[in-house]
Coordinates of C-alpha atoms in Angstrom, one line a residue:
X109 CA 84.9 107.4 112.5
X110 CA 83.4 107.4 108.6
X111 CA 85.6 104.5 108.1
X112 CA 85.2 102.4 111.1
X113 CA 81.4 103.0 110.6
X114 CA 81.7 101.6 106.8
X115 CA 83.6 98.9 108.3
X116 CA 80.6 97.4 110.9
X117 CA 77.9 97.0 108.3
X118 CA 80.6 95.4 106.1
X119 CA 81.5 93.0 108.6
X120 CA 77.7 92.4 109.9
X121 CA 76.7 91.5 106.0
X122 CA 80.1 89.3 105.7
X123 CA 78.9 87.1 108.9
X124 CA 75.6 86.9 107.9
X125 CA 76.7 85.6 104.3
X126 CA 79.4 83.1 106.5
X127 CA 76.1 82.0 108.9
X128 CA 73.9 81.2 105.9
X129 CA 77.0 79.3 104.2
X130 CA 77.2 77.3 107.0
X131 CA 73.6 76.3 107.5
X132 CA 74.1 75.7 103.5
X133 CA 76.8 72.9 104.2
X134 CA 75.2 71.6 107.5
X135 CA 71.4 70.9 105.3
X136 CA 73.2 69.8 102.6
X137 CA 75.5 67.3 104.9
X138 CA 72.3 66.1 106.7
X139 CA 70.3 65.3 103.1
X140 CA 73.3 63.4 102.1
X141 CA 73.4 61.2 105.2
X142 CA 69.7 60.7 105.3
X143 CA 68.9 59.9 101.4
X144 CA 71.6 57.7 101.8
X145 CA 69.8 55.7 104.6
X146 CA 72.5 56.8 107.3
X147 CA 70.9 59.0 109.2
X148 CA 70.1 56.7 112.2
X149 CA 73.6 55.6 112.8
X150 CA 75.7 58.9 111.6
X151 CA 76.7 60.8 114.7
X152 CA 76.6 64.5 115.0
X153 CA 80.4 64.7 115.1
X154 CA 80.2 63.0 111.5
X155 CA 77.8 65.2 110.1
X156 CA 79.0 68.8 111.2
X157 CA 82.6 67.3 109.9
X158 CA 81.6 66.7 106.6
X159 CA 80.3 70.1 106.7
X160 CA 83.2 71.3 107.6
X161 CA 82.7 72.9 111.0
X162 CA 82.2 71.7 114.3
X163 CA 79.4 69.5 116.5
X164 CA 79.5 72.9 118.6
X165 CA 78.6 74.8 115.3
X166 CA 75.9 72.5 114.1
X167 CA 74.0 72.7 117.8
X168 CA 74.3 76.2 117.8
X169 CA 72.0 76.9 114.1
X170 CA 69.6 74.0 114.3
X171 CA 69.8 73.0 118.5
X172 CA 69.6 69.1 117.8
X173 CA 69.7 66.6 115.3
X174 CA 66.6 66.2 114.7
X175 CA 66.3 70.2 114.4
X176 CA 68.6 69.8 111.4
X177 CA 66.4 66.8 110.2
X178 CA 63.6 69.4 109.8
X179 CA 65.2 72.0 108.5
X180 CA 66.9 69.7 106.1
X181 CA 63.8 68.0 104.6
X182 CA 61.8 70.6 104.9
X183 CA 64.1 72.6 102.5
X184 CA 64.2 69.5 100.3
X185 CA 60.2 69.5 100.4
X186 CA 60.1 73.3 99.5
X187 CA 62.6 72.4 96.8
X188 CA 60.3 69.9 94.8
X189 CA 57.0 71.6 95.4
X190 CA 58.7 74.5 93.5
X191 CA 59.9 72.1 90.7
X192 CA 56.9 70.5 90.2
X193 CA 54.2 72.8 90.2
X194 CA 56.5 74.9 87.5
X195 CA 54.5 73.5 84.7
X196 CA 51.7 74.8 82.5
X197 CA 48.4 73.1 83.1
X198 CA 46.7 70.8 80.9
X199 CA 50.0 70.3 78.8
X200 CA 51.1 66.9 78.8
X201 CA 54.2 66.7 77.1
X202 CA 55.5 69.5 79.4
X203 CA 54.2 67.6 82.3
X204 CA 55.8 64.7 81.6
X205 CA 59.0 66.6 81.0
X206 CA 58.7 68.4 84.1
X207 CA 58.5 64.7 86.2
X208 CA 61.4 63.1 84.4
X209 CA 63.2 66.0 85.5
X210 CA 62.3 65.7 88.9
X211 CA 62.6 62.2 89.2
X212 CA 66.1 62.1 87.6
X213 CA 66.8 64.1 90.4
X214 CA 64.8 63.0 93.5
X215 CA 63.2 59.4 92.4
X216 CA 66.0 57.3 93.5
X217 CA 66.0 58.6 96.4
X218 CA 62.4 59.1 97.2
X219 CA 61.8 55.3 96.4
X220 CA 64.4 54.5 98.9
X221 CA 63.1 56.6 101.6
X222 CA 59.5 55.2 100.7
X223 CA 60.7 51.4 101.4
X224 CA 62.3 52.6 105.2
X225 CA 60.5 51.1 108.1
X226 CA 60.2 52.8 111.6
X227 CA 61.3 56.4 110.4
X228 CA 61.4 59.2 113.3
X229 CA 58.0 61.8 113.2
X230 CA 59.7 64.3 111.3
X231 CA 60.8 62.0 108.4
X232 CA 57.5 60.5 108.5
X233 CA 55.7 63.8 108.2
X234 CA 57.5 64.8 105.2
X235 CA 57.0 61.3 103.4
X236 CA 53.1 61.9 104.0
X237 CA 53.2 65.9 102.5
X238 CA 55.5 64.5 99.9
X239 CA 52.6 61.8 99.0
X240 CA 50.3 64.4 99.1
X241 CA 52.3 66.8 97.2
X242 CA 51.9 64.5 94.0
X243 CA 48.1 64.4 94.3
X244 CA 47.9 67.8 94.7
X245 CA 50.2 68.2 91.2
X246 CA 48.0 65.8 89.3
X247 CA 44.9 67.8 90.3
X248 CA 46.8 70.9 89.3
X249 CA 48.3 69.6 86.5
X250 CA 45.5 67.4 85.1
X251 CA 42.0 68.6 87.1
X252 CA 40.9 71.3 85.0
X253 CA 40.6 68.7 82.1
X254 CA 38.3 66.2 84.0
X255 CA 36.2 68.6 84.9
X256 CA 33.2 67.9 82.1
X257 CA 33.5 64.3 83.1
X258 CA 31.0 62.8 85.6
X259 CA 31.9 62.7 89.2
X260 CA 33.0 58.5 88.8
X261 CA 34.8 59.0 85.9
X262 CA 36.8 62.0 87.2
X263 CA 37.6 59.8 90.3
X264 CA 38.9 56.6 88.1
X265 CA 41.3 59.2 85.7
X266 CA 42.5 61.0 88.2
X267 CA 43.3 57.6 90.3
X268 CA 45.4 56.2 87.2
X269 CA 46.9 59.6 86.5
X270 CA 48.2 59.4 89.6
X271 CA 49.2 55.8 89.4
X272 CA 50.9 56.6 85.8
X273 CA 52.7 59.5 87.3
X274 CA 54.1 57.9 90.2
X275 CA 57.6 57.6 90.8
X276 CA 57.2 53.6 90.9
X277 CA 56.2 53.9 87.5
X278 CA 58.5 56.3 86.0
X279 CA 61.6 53.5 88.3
X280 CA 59.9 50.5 86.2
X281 CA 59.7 52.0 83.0
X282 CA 63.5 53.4 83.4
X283 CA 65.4 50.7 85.4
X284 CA 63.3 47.4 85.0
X285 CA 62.5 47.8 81.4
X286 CA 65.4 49.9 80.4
X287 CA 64.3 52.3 78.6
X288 CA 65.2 55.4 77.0
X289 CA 64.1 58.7 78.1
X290 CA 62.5 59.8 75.0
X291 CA 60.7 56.1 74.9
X292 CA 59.9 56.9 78.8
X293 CA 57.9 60.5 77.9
X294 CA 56.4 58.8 75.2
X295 CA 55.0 56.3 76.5
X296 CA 53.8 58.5 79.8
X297 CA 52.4 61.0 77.3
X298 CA 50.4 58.7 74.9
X299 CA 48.8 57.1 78.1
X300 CA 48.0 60.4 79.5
X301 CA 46.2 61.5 76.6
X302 CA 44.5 58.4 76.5
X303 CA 42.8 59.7 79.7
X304 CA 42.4 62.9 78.7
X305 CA 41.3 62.9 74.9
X306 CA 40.3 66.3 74.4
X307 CA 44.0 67.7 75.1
X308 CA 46.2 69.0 72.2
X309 CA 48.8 66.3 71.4
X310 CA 52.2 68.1 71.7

């Protein structure tokens, strides 16, 4: 009895970890595919396989494709909010470091989700909270600095401190002009600061 009842928490906690393995592989499986501009045409066969389990499996956690879709991006969107606003405000240099970061990771393949045409709602919704995501970072980030500045001027900073900090920026800078990292943060910091004068240069 004492050991039979140590045994059917044990197994409960070892099914649960197994479950939350597999939706690991199947979220992971479905970013892949998606990011990678297949989502359309790979089949949920295709996707539950390269997670390792079956189409049965897949259905059974997230009901349909597009079920895993959401839980998928949504996940990925969680994952980037965290990253980004993990940065101390009004510091440029640590701002800047904290986008290279993320774009290293995420700015290939957010510009090539950001050039698809006709994506489903769900992929669509995340673009636009995504979009606003980064407006909301450079008010976080950079707001409390504009604030003595008139109500125009705070409007046209915050516009190019958006535009600077986009990821279209960042992809020239690094693929089109080629440049290094380091050359990359400093050129993003020195034209930040131009914006915002009264910050300490780090």
């Amino acid at each position: 009895m004492e050991v039979g009842g140590r045994t059917r928490p044990y197994r409960q906690v070892a099914r649960a970890r197994a479950q939350r393995l597999t939706r690991d592989a199947l979220i992971v499986a479905a970013q892949t595919e998606f990011f990678a501009g297949r989502w359309e045409e790979a089949s949920l066969e295709a996707i539950a396989g390269s997670a390792g389990v079956t189409k049965q499996t897949l259905l059974r956690h997230f009901g349909s494709k597009d079920g895993l879709l959401e839980r998928a991006l949504e996940r990925g969107y969680s994952e980037v909010r965290d990253q980004r606003f993990n940065t101390p405000v009004g510091d440029v240099a640590a701002a800047v470091d904290n986008l290279l970061d993320h774009y290293e990771q995420w700015g290939e393949r957010a510009i090539r989700i950001s050039a698809v045409d006709g994506l489903g709602a769900v992929a669509a919704g995340i673009r636009r909270r995504a979009r606003q995501l980064h407006y909301d970072w450079v008010e976080h980030t950079f707001g409390p600095s504009l604030q003595r500045l008139s109500a125009n001027d705070r409007s046209r900073r915050r516009a190019a401190l958006i535009a600077l900090c986009d990821v279209h920026t960042w992809s020239l800078l690094w693929h089109d002009l080629e440049l290094p990292r380091a050359e990359v943060r400093a050129t993003l910091i020195d034209a930040i600061e131009r914006l915002i004068p009264e910050v300490t240069k780090k």
